[in-house]
C-alpha cells in the first residue's frame, strides 16, 4: 500500500530534495506540495505547487496521510495545527522554533496524530548527539565548547542541531550556564560555550570540543550535502504513518532509544 505524502516548503532547498526522494520510492506517492512562491509549478507525477494558504482544503482533497514540513517557525506552527485537525501525521524539520511554540505544537499534536520532530534528520548527527553525551559524562570537569558553521542564508542561530547538543551536554554534566560567543574581558567559567559561523554555502558543520589539562577531544559532524537530511525525513515519513499518535524524535525512527 502506498503512503500519500504532502510537502510544505516544496520550493525550498530542503523541500525540493525531499520531493525528489519521495519520487524514488514506489511505496510513497507525492500528492501535494505547498509554498508561497512558485504556485502552479510542476512537482512531478502530475502534482503542482499549491498556495500555502490553501493547506487545509488541498490536504483534505488529496487524501494526504503525512505532511513533511521544512519551512519557517511561524508557518510550521500553523501547518501543524491544520494537519493535526485533519488527522494528517507529521514530519517536522523546521528549526528555530521557540520553546513556547514547541509546547503549542505538542498540544496540537497530542492524542490526535503521530509526529516526528527533529532539528536534524541525518543518521550521523543522531549518533553525534549520543557520542557527545558519552564524552561529557566521561570527561568530568573538562571545558566544553560547541562550534557550528552554516551557509550565509540560514535564518536561525545557533542551529537547531547545536541547540540540541547543548541540551544533551547540559543534562549529561549538570551545567546550566550557556554563553553565546564571547567578547571583552573576563575568564571562562563552567559554562558551555556556543559559537555560530555563517559563511558561503557551508551545508552544516558541528563540533563539540572537550578540553582538559594537556589534551582536547573534538567530536565533529560535517554534512557534505542536504541529501542526508532529505533521506532521513522521508524515512521518518514512512515510519510515522505506522505508529500510534504522539511526538517522536529521529532516534525513535532509528531505533536508538
Ligand atoms: P528555504 O530554502 O528557505 O525553504 C523554506 C521554504 O518554505 C521556502 O520556499 C519558503 O517560501 C517556504 N515557506 C514559507 N512559509 C511557508 C508556508 N506557510 N507554507 C509552505 N511553504 C512556506 O529553507 P531550507 O534550507 O529548505 O530550510 C527550511 C527549514 O528546515 C529551516 O528551518 C532549516 O533550518 C531547516 N532544516 C532542517 C534540517 C533537519 O534535518 N531537520 C535540515 C536542513 C534544514 P519563501 O522562500 O517564499 O519564504
PDB file of C-alpha atoms and ligand atoms in Angstrom:
ATOM      1  CA  UNK A   1       0.000   0.000   0.000  1.00  0.00           C
ATOM      2  CA  UNK A   2       1.345   3.449  -0.884  1.00  0.00           C
ATOM      3  CA  UNK A   3       1.681   6.250   1.650  1.00  0.00           C
ATOM      4  CA  UNK A   4       0.391   9.611   0.426  1.00  0.00           C
ATOM      5  CA  UNK A   5       2.867  12.398   1.149  1.00  0.00           C
ATOM      6  CA  UNK A   6       2.454  16.194   1.114  1.00  0.00           C
ATOM      7  CA  UNK A   7       5.406  18.595   1.408  1.00  0.00           C
ATOM      8  CA  UNK A   8       5.255  22.127   2.860  1.00  0.00           C
ATOM      9  CA  UNK A   9       8.067  24.367   1.637  1.00  0.00           C
ATOM     10  CA  UNK A  10       8.139  22.424  -1.642  1.00  0.00           C
ATOM     11  CA  UNK A  11      10.196  25.096  -3.469  1.00  0.00           C
ATOM     12  CA  UNK A  12      12.748  25.433  -0.670  1.00  0.00           C
ATOM     13  CA  UNK A  13      16.255  23.938  -0.532  1.00  0.00           C
ATOM     14  CA  UNK A  14      15.069  21.000   1.578  1.00  0.00           C
ATOM     15  CA  UNK A  15      11.585  20.705   0.075  1.00  0.00           C
ATOM     16  CA  UNK A  16      12.919  20.157  -3.455  1.00  0.00           C
ATOM     17  CA  UNK A  17      15.285  17.389  -2.325  1.00  0.00           C
ATOM     18  CA  UNK A  18      12.562  15.712  -0.247  1.00  0.00           C
ATOM     19  CA  UNK A  19      10.250  15.652  -3.266  1.00  0.00           C
ATOM     20  CA  UNK A  20      12.988  14.036  -5.399  1.00  0.00           C
ATOM     21  CA  UNK A  21      13.451  11.446  -2.650  1.00  0.00           C
ATOM     22  CA  UNK A  22       9.703  10.711  -2.403  1.00  0.00           C
ATOM     23  CA  UNK A  23       9.562  10.126  -6.187  1.00  0.00           C
ATOM     24  CA  UNK A  24      12.336   7.479  -5.861  1.00  0.00           C
ATOM     25  CA  UNK A  25      10.145   5.063  -3.895  1.00  0.00           C
ATOM     26  CA  UNK A  26       7.225   3.023  -5.187  1.00  0.00           C
ATOM     27  CA  UNK A  27       5.587   2.796  -1.763  1.00  0.00           C
ATOM     28  CA  UNK A  28       5.391   6.599  -1.474  1.00  0.00           C
ATOM     29  CA  UNK A  29       3.202   8.914  -3.546  1.00  0.00           C
ATOM     30  CA  UNK A  30       3.561  12.690  -3.655  1.00  0.00           C
ATOM     31  CA  UNK A  31       0.003  14.052  -3.556  1.00  0.00           C
ATOM     32  CA  UNK A  32       0.556  17.744  -2.708  1.00  0.00           C
ATOM     33  CA  UNK A  33       3.195  20.449  -2.279  1.00  0.00           C
ATOM     34  CA  UNK A  34       2.791  23.876  -0.712  1.00  0.00           C
ATOM     35  CA  UNK A  35       4.767  27.100  -0.937  1.00  0.00           C
ATOM     36  CA  UNK A  36       4.303  30.843  -1.130  1.00  0.00           C
ATOM     37  CA  UNK A  37       6.184  31.414  -4.380  1.00  0.00           C
ATOM     38  CA  UNK A  38       6.046  29.208  -7.475  1.00  0.00           C
ATOM     39  CA  UNK A  39       2.353  28.335  -7.067  1.00  0.00           C
ATOM     40  CA  UNK A  40       1.288  26.215 -10.074  1.00  0.00           C
ATOM     41  CA  UNK A  41       4.835  24.973 -10.831  1.00  0.00           C
ATOM     42  CA  UNK A  42       5.056  21.220 -11.557  1.00  0.00           C
ATOM     43  CA  UNK A  43       6.460  18.951  -8.828  1.00  0.00           C
ATOM     44  CA  UNK A  44       6.384  15.701 -10.829  1.00  0.00           C
ATOM     45  CA  UNK A  45       3.768  12.969 -11.013  1.00  0.00           C
ATOM     46  CA  UNK A  46       1.097  15.479 -12.072  1.00  0.00           C
ATOM     47  CA  UNK A  47       1.317  17.390  -8.770  1.00  0.00           C
ATOM     48  CA  UNK A  48       1.699  21.189  -8.805  1.00  0.00           C
ATOM     49  CA  UNK A  49       2.680  23.657  -6.074  1.00  0.00           C
ATOM     50  CA  UNK A  50      -0.422  24.743  -4.135  1.00  0.00           C
ATOM     51  CA  UNK A  51      -0.748  28.076  -2.385  1.00  0.00           C
ATOM     52  CA  UNK A  52       0.250  27.674   1.275  1.00  0.00           C
ATOM     53  CA  UNK A  53      -2.979  29.412   2.290  1.00  0.00           C
ATOM     54  CA  UNK A  54      -4.985  26.510   0.774  1.00  0.00           C
ATOM     55  CA  UNK A  55      -3.300  23.935   3.035  1.00  0.00           C
ATOM     56  CA  UNK A  56      -6.445  22.584   4.743  1.00  0.00           C
ATOM     57  CA  UNK A  57      -8.505  22.270   1.577  1.00  0.00           C
ATOM     58  CA  UNK A  58      -5.732  20.653  -0.508  1.00  0.00           C
ATOM     59  CA  UNK A  59      -4.679  18.258   2.274  1.00  0.00           C
ATOM     60  CA  UNK A  60      -8.284  17.105   2.578  1.00  0.00           C
ATOM     61  CA  UNK A  61      -8.831  16.790  -1.175  1.00  0.00           C
ATOM     62  CA  UNK A  62      -5.538  14.979  -1.830  1.00  0.00           C
ATOM     63  CA  UNK A  63      -6.043  12.411   0.932  1.00  0.00           C
ATOM     64  CA  UNK A  64      -2.520  13.143   2.265  1.00  0.00           C
ATOM     65  CA  UNK A  65      -1.503  10.849   5.125  1.00  0.00           C
ATOM     66  CA  UNK A  66       1.783  12.553   6.098  1.00  0.00           C
ATOM     67  CA  UNK A  67       2.818  16.221   5.823  1.00  0.00           C
ATOM     68  CA  UNK A  68       6.583  16.835   5.718  1.00  0.00           C
ATOM     69  CA  UNK A  69       7.272  20.432   6.778  1.00  0.00           C
ATOM     70  CA  UNK A  70      10.592  22.264   6.276  1.00  0.00           C
ATOM     71  CA  UNK A  71       9.507  25.918   6.223  1.00  0.00           C
ATOM     72  CA  UNK A  72       9.715  28.656   8.877  1.00  0.00           C
ATOM     73  CA  UNK A  73       8.772  28.620  12.581  1.00  0.00           C
ATOM     74  CA  UNK A  74       5.601  30.698  12.031  1.00  0.00           C
ATOM     75  CA  UNK A  75       4.485  28.599   9.043  1.00  0.00           C
ATOM     76  CA  UNK A  76       5.244  25.297  10.763  1.00  0.00           C
ATOM     77  CA  UNK A  77       3.240  26.149  13.880  1.00  0.00           C
ATOM     78  CA  UNK A  78       0.190  26.922  11.741  1.00  0.00           C
ATOM     79  CA  UNK A  79       0.724  23.915   9.429  1.00  0.00           C
ATOM     80  CA  UNK A  80       0.978  21.531  12.398  1.00  0.00           C
ATOM     81  CA  UNK A  81      -2.335  22.801  13.776  1.00  0.00           C
ATOM     82  CA  UNK A  82      -4.104  22.358  10.413  1.00  0.00           C
ATOM     83  CA  UNK A  83      -2.629  18.883   9.785  1.00  0.00           C
ATOM     84  CA  UNK A  84      -3.435  17.667  13.308  1.00  0.00           C
ATOM     85  CA  UNK A  85      -7.048  18.904  12.916  1.00  0.00           C
ATOM     86  CA  UNK A  86      -7.310  16.783   9.763  1.00  0.00           C
ATOM     87  CA  UNK A  87      -5.624  13.685  11.246  1.00  0.00           C
ATOM     88  CA  UNK A  88      -2.573  14.012   8.962  1.00  0.00           C
ATOM     89  CA  UNK A  89       0.660  12.674  10.521  1.00  0.00           C
ATOM     90  CA  UNK A  90       3.710  14.942  10.528  1.00  0.00           C
ATOM     91  CA  UNK A  91       7.446  15.115   9.933  1.00  0.00           C
ATOM     92  CA  UNK A  92       8.782  18.495  11.073  1.00  0.00           C
ATOM     93  CA  UNK A  93      12.320  19.657  10.256  1.00  0.00           C
ATOM     94  CA  UNK A  94      11.996  23.405  10.686  1.00  0.00           C
ATOM     95  CA  UNK A  95      14.456  24.823  13.228  1.00  0.00           C
ATOM     96  CA  UNK A  96      14.499  27.997  15.317  1.00  0.00           C
ATOM     97  CA  UNK A  97      11.068  27.281  16.836  1.00  0.00           C
ATOM     98  CA  UNK A  98      10.769  28.895  20.286  1.00  0.00           C
ATOM     99  CA  UNK A  99      10.102  26.770  23.371  1.00  0.00           C
ATOM    100  CA  UNK A 100       6.622  28.319  23.691  1.00  0.00           C
ATOM    101  CA  UNK A 101       5.726  27.445  20.101  1.00  0.00           C
ATOM    102  CA  UNK A 102       7.130  23.926  20.572  1.00  0.00           C
ATOM    103  CA  UNK A 103       4.764  23.469  23.520  1.00  0.00           C
ATOM    104  CA  UNK A 104       1.872  24.808  21.433  1.00  0.00           C
ATOM    105  CA  UNK A 105       2.725  22.299  18.673  1.00  0.00           C
ATOM    106  CA  UNK A 106       2.884  19.419  21.165  1.00  0.00           C
ATOM    107  CA  UNK A 107      -0.582  20.400  22.480  1.00  0.00           C
ATOM    108  CA  UNK A 108      -1.978  20.467  18.928  1.00  0.00           C
ATOM    109  CA  UNK A 109      -0.483  17.050  18.160  1.00  0.00           C
ATOM    110  CA  UNK A 110      -1.324  15.391  21.472  1.00  0.00           C
ATOM    111  CA  UNK A 111      -3.512  12.315  21.112  1.00  0.00           C
ATOM    112  CA  UNK A 112      -4.509  13.154  17.540  1.00  0.00           C
ATOM    113  CA  UNK A 113      -1.638  12.335  15.156  1.00  0.00           C
ATOM    114  CA  UNK A 114       1.910  10.989  15.176  1.00  0.00           C
ATOM    115  CA  UNK A 115       4.738  13.476  14.567  1.00  0.00           C
ATOM    116  CA  UNK A 116       8.494  13.082  14.197  1.00  0.00           C
ATOM    117  CA  UNK A 117      10.104  16.408  15.104  1.00  0.00           C
ATOM    118  CA  UNK A 118      13.867  16.730  14.768  1.00  0.00           C
ATOM    119  CA  UNK A 119      16.311  19.596  14.231  1.00  0.00           C
ATOM    120  CA  UNK A 120      18.420  17.117  12.242  1.00  0.00           C
ATOM    121  CA  UNK A 121      17.291  14.048  10.287  1.00  0.00           C
ATOM    122  CA  UNK A 122      20.743  12.700   9.394  1.00  0.00           C
ATOM    123  CA  UNK A 123      21.810   9.338  10.824  1.00  0.00           C
ATOM    124  CA  UNK A 124      25.286  10.732  11.580  1.00  0.00           C
ATOM    125  CA  UNK A 125      24.054  13.663  13.655  1.00  0.00           C
ATOM    126  CA  UNK A 126      21.757  11.441  15.680  1.00  0.00           C
ATOM    127  CA  UNK A 127      24.820   9.320  16.545  1.00  0.00           C
ATOM    128  CA  UNK A 128      26.823  12.526  17.194  1.00  0.00           C
ATOM    129  CA  UNK A 129      24.304  13.501  19.925  1.00  0.00           C
ATOM    130  CA  UNK A 130      24.841  10.067  21.560  1.00  0.00           C
ATOM    131  CA  UNK A 131      28.651  10.298  21.341  1.00  0.00           C
ATOM    132  CA  UNK A 132      28.827  13.757  22.922  1.00  0.00           C
ATOM    133  CA  UNK A 133      26.658  12.503  25.781  1.00  0.00           C
ATOM    134  CA  UNK A 134      29.113   9.652  26.466  1.00  0.00           C
ATOM    135  CA  UNK A 135      32.096  12.019  26.247  1.00  0.00           C
ATOM    136  CA  UNK A 136      30.503  14.637  28.510  1.00  0.00           C
ATOM    137  CA  UNK A 137      29.843  12.018  31.191  1.00  0.00           C
ATOM    138  CA  UNK A 138      33.400  10.637  30.957  1.00  0.00           C
ATOM    139  CA  UNK A 139      35.391  13.888  30.774  1.00  0.00           C
ATOM    140  CA  UNK A 140      34.393  15.343  34.112  1.00  0.00           C
ATOM    141  CA  UNK A 141      35.366  18.986  34.601  1.00  0.00           C
ATOM    142  CA  UNK A 142      36.561  19.483  31.002  1.00  0.00           C
ATOM    143  CA  UNK A 143      35.712  22.765  29.306  1.00  0.00           C
ATOM    144  CA  UNK A 144      33.035  22.328  26.641  1.00  0.00           C
ATOM    145  CA  UNK A 145      32.588  24.441  23.516  1.00  0.00           C
ATOM    146  CA  UNK A 146      30.022  23.884  20.747  1.00  0.00           C
ATOM    147  CA  UNK A 147      31.002  25.321  17.365  1.00  0.00           C
ATOM    148  CA  UNK A 148      28.722  25.236  14.337  1.00  0.00           C
ATOM    149  CA  UNK A 149      29.021  26.611  10.797  1.00  0.00           C
ATOM    150  CA  UNK A 150      26.299  27.051   8.147  1.00  0.00           C
ATOM    151  CA  UNK A 151      25.616  28.800   4.831  1.00  0.00           C
ATOM    152  CA  UNK A 152      25.004  32.537   4.676  1.00  0.00           C
ATOM    153  CA  UNK A 153      21.208  32.096   4.094  1.00  0.00           C
ATOM    154  CA  UNK A 154      20.479  30.255   7.332  1.00  0.00           C
ATOM    155  CA  UNK A 155      17.881  32.197   9.323  1.00  0.00           C
ATOM    156  CA  UNK A 156      18.377  30.909  12.878  1.00  0.00           C
ATOM    157  CA  UNK A 157      21.462  30.893  15.108  1.00  0.00           C
ATOM    158  CA  UNK A 158      22.690  28.845  16.800  1.00  0.00           C
ATOM    159  CA  UNK A 159      21.426  25.930  14.693  1.00  0.00           C
ATOM    160  CA  UNK A 160      18.764  23.563  15.989  1.00  0.00           C
ATOM    161  CA  UNK A 161      21.396  20.813  15.962  1.00  0.00           C
ATOM    162  CA  UNK A 162      23.741  22.874  18.160  1.00  0.00           C
ATOM    163  CA  UNK A 163      20.853  23.767  20.482  1.00  0.00           C
ATOM    164  CA  UNK A 164      20.031  20.068  20.867  1.00  0.00           C
ATOM    165  CA  UNK A 165      23.753  19.372  21.506  1.00  0.00           C
ATOM    166  CA  UNK A 166      23.706  21.984  24.307  1.00  0.00           C
ATOM    167  CA  UNK A 167      20.602  20.370  25.811  1.00  0.00           C
ATOM    168  CA  UNK A 168      22.307  16.934  25.746  1.00  0.00           C
ATOM    169  CA  UNK A 169      25.548  18.326  27.251  1.00  0.00           C
ATOM    170  CA  UNK A 170      23.759  20.301  29.975  1.00  0.00           C
ATOM    171  CA  UNK A 171      21.802  17.218  31.017  1.00  0.00           C
ATOM    172  CA  UNK A 172      24.908  14.991  30.985  1.00  0.00           C
ATOM    173  CA  UNK A 173      27.054  17.423  33.030  1.00  0.00           C
ATOM    174  CA  UNK A 174      24.505  19.233  35.191  1.00  0.00           C
ATOM    175  CA  UNK A 175      25.826  22.561  33.872  1.00  0.00           C
ATOM    176  CA  UNK A 176      23.118  25.132  33.330  1.00  0.00           C
ATOM    177  CA  UNK A 177      25.024  28.204  32.143  1.00  0.00           C
ATOM    178  CA  UNK A 178      25.417  28.706  28.392  1.00  0.00           C
ATOM    179  CA  UNK A 179      27.464  31.562  26.881  1.00  0.00           C
ATOM    180  CA  UNK A 180      26.834  32.522  23.237  1.00  0.00           C
ATOM    181  CA  UNK A 181      30.025  33.960  21.708  1.00  0.00           C
ATOM    182  CA  UNK A 182      32.485  35.911  23.840  1.00  0.00           C
ATOM    183  CA  UNK A 183      33.711  39.473  23.791  1.00  0.00           C
ATOM    184  CA  UNK A 184      35.717  41.696  26.124  1.00  0.00           C
ATOM    185  CA  UNK A 185      37.472  40.919  29.398  1.00  0.00           C
ATOM    186  CA  UNK A 186      36.925  38.002  31.741  1.00  0.00           C
ATOM    187  CA  UNK A 187      37.743  34.332  32.308  1.00  0.00           C
ATOM    188  CA  UNK A 188      35.531  31.492  31.225  1.00  0.00           C
ATOM    189  CA  UNK A 189      33.641  29.715  33.983  1.00  0.00           C
ATOM    190  CA  UNK A 190      31.868  26.371  33.972  1.00  0.00           C
ATOM    191  CA  UNK A 191      29.622  27.365  31.125  1.00  0.00           C
ATOM    192  CA  UNK A 192      29.004  25.593  27.833  1.00  0.00           C
ATOM    193  CA  UNK A 193      30.266  27.990  25.127  1.00  0.00           C
ATOM    194  CA  UNK A 194      28.397  28.198  21.814  1.00  0.00           C
ATOM    195  CA  UNK A 195      29.698  29.765  18.572  1.00  0.00           C
ATOM    196  CA  UNK A 196      27.870  30.143  15.249  1.00  0.00           C
ATOM    197  CA  UNK A 197      29.710  30.783  11.963  1.00  0.00           C
ATOM    198  CA  UNK A 198      27.699  31.909   8.899  1.00  0.00           C
ATOM    199  CA  UNK A 199      29.560  31.836   5.587  1.00  0.00           C
ATOM    200  CA  UNK A 200      29.196  30.930   1.917  1.00  0.00           C
ATOM    201  CA  UNK A 201      27.462  27.651   1.116  1.00  0.00           C
ATOM    202  CA  UNK A 202      28.509  25.511   4.115  1.00  0.00           C
ATOM    203  CA  UNK A 203      25.812  22.827   4.436  1.00  0.00           C
ATOM    204  CA  UNK A 204      26.300  22.242   8.175  1.00  0.00           C
ATOM    205  CA  UNK A 205      29.291  21.555  10.447  1.00  0.00           C
ATOM    206  CA  UNK A 206      29.021  20.817  14.174  1.00  0.00           C
ATOM    207  CA  UNK A 207      31.927  20.304  16.577  1.00  0.00           C
ATOM    208  CA  UNK A 208      31.869  19.708  20.308  1.00  0.00           C
ATOM    209  CA  UNK A 209      35.267  20.383  21.850  1.00  0.00           C
ATOM    210  CA  UNK A 210      36.153  18.993  25.275  1.00  0.00           C
ATOM    211  CA  UNK A 211      39.404  20.394  26.721  1.00  0.00           C
ATOM    212  CA  UNK A 212      41.160  19.478  29.952  1.00  0.00           C
ATOM    213  CA  UNK A 213      44.707  19.505  31.314  1.00  0.00           C
ATOM    214  CA  UNK A 214      47.122  18.720  28.478  1.00  0.00           C
ATOM    215  CA  UNK A 215      44.561  17.415  25.973  1.00  0.00           C
ATOM    216  CA  UNK A 216      41.458  18.013  23.976  1.00  0.00           C
ATOM    217  CA  UNK A 217      38.902  15.819  22.240  1.00  0.00           C
ATOM    218  CA  UNK A 218      36.802  17.064  19.335  1.00  0.00           C
ATOM    219  CA  UNK A 219      33.710  15.244  18.106  1.00  0.00           C
ATOM    220  CA  UNK A 220      32.743  16.587  14.718  1.00  0.00           C
ATOM    221  CA  UNK A 221      29.998  16.043  12.151  1.00  0.00           C
ATOM    222  CA  UNK A 222      30.092  17.572   8.681  1.00  0.00           C
ATOM    223  CA  UNK A 223      27.195  17.363   6.243  1.00  0.00           C
ATOM    224  CA  UNK A 224      28.507  17.232   2.659  1.00  0.00           C
ATOM    225  CA  UNK A 225      25.074  17.755   1.120  1.00  0.00           C
ATOM    226  CA  UNK A 226      21.445  18.078   2.215  1.00  0.00           C
ATOM    227  CA  UNK A 227      20.785  14.556   0.906  1.00  0.00           C
ATOM    228  CA  UNK A 228      21.303  13.012   4.346  1.00  0.00           C
ATOM    229  CA  UNK A 229      18.565  15.247   5.809  1.00  0.00           C
ATOM    230  CA  UNK A 230      16.153  14.537   2.936  1.00  0.00           C
ATOM    231  CA  UNK A 231      16.674  10.751   3.122  1.00  0.00           C
ATOM    232  CA  UNK A 232      16.149  10.825   6.892  1.00  0.00           C
ATOM    233  CA  UNK A 233      12.981  12.923   6.618  1.00  0.00           C
ATOM    234  CA  UNK A 234      11.480  10.514   4.065  1.00  0.00           C
ATOM    235  CA  UNK A 235      12.462   7.525   6.214  1.00  0.00           C
ATOM    236  CA  UNK A 236      10.703   9.250   9.131  1.00  0.00           C
ATOM    237  CA  UNK A 237       7.591   9.827   6.979  1.00  0.00           C
ATOM    238  CA  UNK A 238       7.303   6.111   6.174  1.00  0.00           C
ATOM    239  CA  UNK A 239       7.785   5.272   9.890  1.00  0.00           C
ATOM    240  CA  UNK A 240       5.392   7.876  11.303  1.00  0.00           C
ATOM    241  CA  UNK A 241       2.496   6.568   9.223  1.00  0.00           C
ATOM    242  CA  UNK A 242       2.626   3.273  11.137  1.00  0.00           C
ATOM    243  CA  UNK A 243       2.901   4.321  14.795  1.00  0.00           C
ATOM    244  CA  UNK A 244       0.361   5.481  17.416  1.00  0.00           C
ATOM    245  CA  UNK A 245      -0.230   9.197  17.985  1.00  0.00           C
ATOM    246  CA  UNK A 246       2.466  11.100  19.871  1.00  0.00           C
ATOM    247  CA  UNK A 247       5.563  13.238  19.438  1.00  0.00           C
ATOM    248  CA  UNK A 248       8.679  11.270  18.418  1.00  0.00           C
ATOM    249  CA  UNK A 249      12.351  12.068  17.798  1.00  0.00           C
ATOM    250  CA  UNK A 250      14.526  10.790  14.936  1.00  0.00           C
ATOM    251  CA  UNK A 251      16.177   8.479  17.491  1.00  0.00           C
ATOM    252  CA  UNK A 252      12.827   6.628  17.717  1.00  0.00           C
ATOM    253  CA  UNK A 253      12.804   6.163  13.938  1.00  0.00           C
ATOM    254  CA  UNK A 254      16.377   4.853  14.034  1.00  0.00           C
ATOM    255  CA  UNK A 255      15.657   2.545  16.971  1.00  0.00           C
ATOM    256  CA  UNK A 256      18.290   4.323  19.088  1.00  0.00           C
ATOM    257  CA  UNK A 257      16.093   4.867  22.146  1.00  0.00           C
TER     258      UNK A 257
HETATM  259  P1  LIG B   1      14.351  27.522   2.434  1.00  0.00           P
HETATM  260  O1  LIG B   1      15.119  27.161   1.205  1.00  0.00           O
HETATM  261  O2  LIG B   1      14.166  28.969   2.794  1.00  0.00           O
HETATM  262  O3  LIG B   1      12.925  26.810   2.285  1.00  0.00           O
HETATM  263  C1  LIG B   1      11.781  27.104   3.048  1.00  0.00           C
HETATM  264  C2  LIG B   1      10.613  27.183   2.069  1.00  0.00           C
HETATM  265  O4  LIG B   1       9.399  27.250   2.802  1.00  0.00           O
HETATM  266  C3  LIG B   1      10.682  28.418   1.176  1.00  0.00           C
HETATM  267  O5  LIG B   1      10.432  28.063  -0.172  1.00  0.00           O
HETATM  268  C4  LIG B   1       9.568  29.293   1.754  1.00  0.00           C
HETATM  269  O6  LIG B   1       8.999  30.169   0.818  1.00  0.00           O
HETATM  270  C5  LIG B   1       8.568  28.219   2.155  1.00  0.00           C
HETATM  271  N1  LIG B   1       7.501  28.664   3.020  1.00  0.00           N
HETATM  272  C6  LIG B   1       7.464  29.709   3.886  1.00  0.00           C
HETATM  273  N2  LIG B   1       6.276  29.756   4.502  1.00  0.00           N
HETATM  274  C7  LIG B   1       5.545  28.715   4.027  1.00  0.00           C
HETATM  275  C8  LIG B   1       4.227  28.222   4.286  1.00  0.00           C
HETATM  276  N3  LIG B   1       3.391  28.819   5.139  1.00  0.00           N
HETATM  277  N4  LIG B   1       3.825  27.100   3.647  1.00  0.00           N
HETATM  278  C9  LIG B   1       4.616  26.487   2.755  1.00  0.00           C
HETATM  279  N5  LIG B   1       5.868  26.920   2.447  1.00  0.00           N
HETATM  280  C10 LIG B   1       6.311  28.017   3.092  1.00  0.00           C
HETATM  281  O7  LIG B   1      14.972  26.817   3.705  1.00  0.00           O
HETATM  282  P2  LIG B   1      15.638  25.360   3.851  1.00  0.00           P
HETATM  283  O8  LIG B   1      17.106  25.468   3.783  1.00  0.00           O
HETATM  284  O9  LIG B   1      14.906  24.393   2.976  1.00  0.00           O
HETATM  285  O10 LIG B   1      15.289  25.067   5.378  1.00  0.00           O
HETATM  286  C11 LIG B   1      13.950  25.066   5.854  1.00  0.00           C
HETATM  287  C12 LIG B   1      13.948  24.787   7.355  1.00  0.00           C
HETATM  288  O11 LIG B   1      14.459  23.458   7.578  1.00  0.00           O
HETATM  289  C13 LIG B   1      14.868  25.714   8.168  1.00  0.00           C
HETATM  290  O12 LIG B   1      14.271  25.960   9.424  1.00  0.00           O
HETATM  291  C14 LIG B   1      16.138  24.895   8.336  1.00  0.00           C
HETATM  292  O13 LIG B   1      16.892  25.266   9.456  1.00  0.00           O
HETATM  293  C15 LIG B   1      15.530  23.523   8.489  1.00  0.00           C
HETATM  294  N6  LIG B   1      16.430  22.405   8.188  1.00  0.00           N
HETATM  295  C16 LIG B   1      16.282  21.312   8.950  1.00  0.00           C
HETATM  296  C17 LIG B   1      17.041  20.183   8.709  1.00  0.00           C
HETATM  297  C18 LIG B   1      16.786  18.944   9.538  1.00  0.00           C
HETATM  298  O14 LIG B   1      17.422  17.896   9.289  1.00  0.00           O
HETATM  299  N7  LIG B   1      15.857  18.996  10.496  1.00  0.00           N
HETATM  300  C19 LIG B   1      17.986  20.190   7.680  1.00  0.00           C
HETATM  301  C20 LIG B   1      18.119  21.331   6.891  1.00  0.00           C
HETATM  302  C21 LIG B   1      17.323  22.431   7.150  1.00  0.00           C
HETATM  303  P3  LIG B   1       9.641  31.670   0.651  1.00  0.00           P
HETATM  304  O15 LIG B   1      11.051  31.463   0.192  1.00  0.00           O
HETATM  305  O16 LIG B   1       8.785  32.291  -0.363  1.00  0.00           O
HETATM  306  O17 LIG B   1       9.538  32.305   2.016  1.00  0.00           O
END
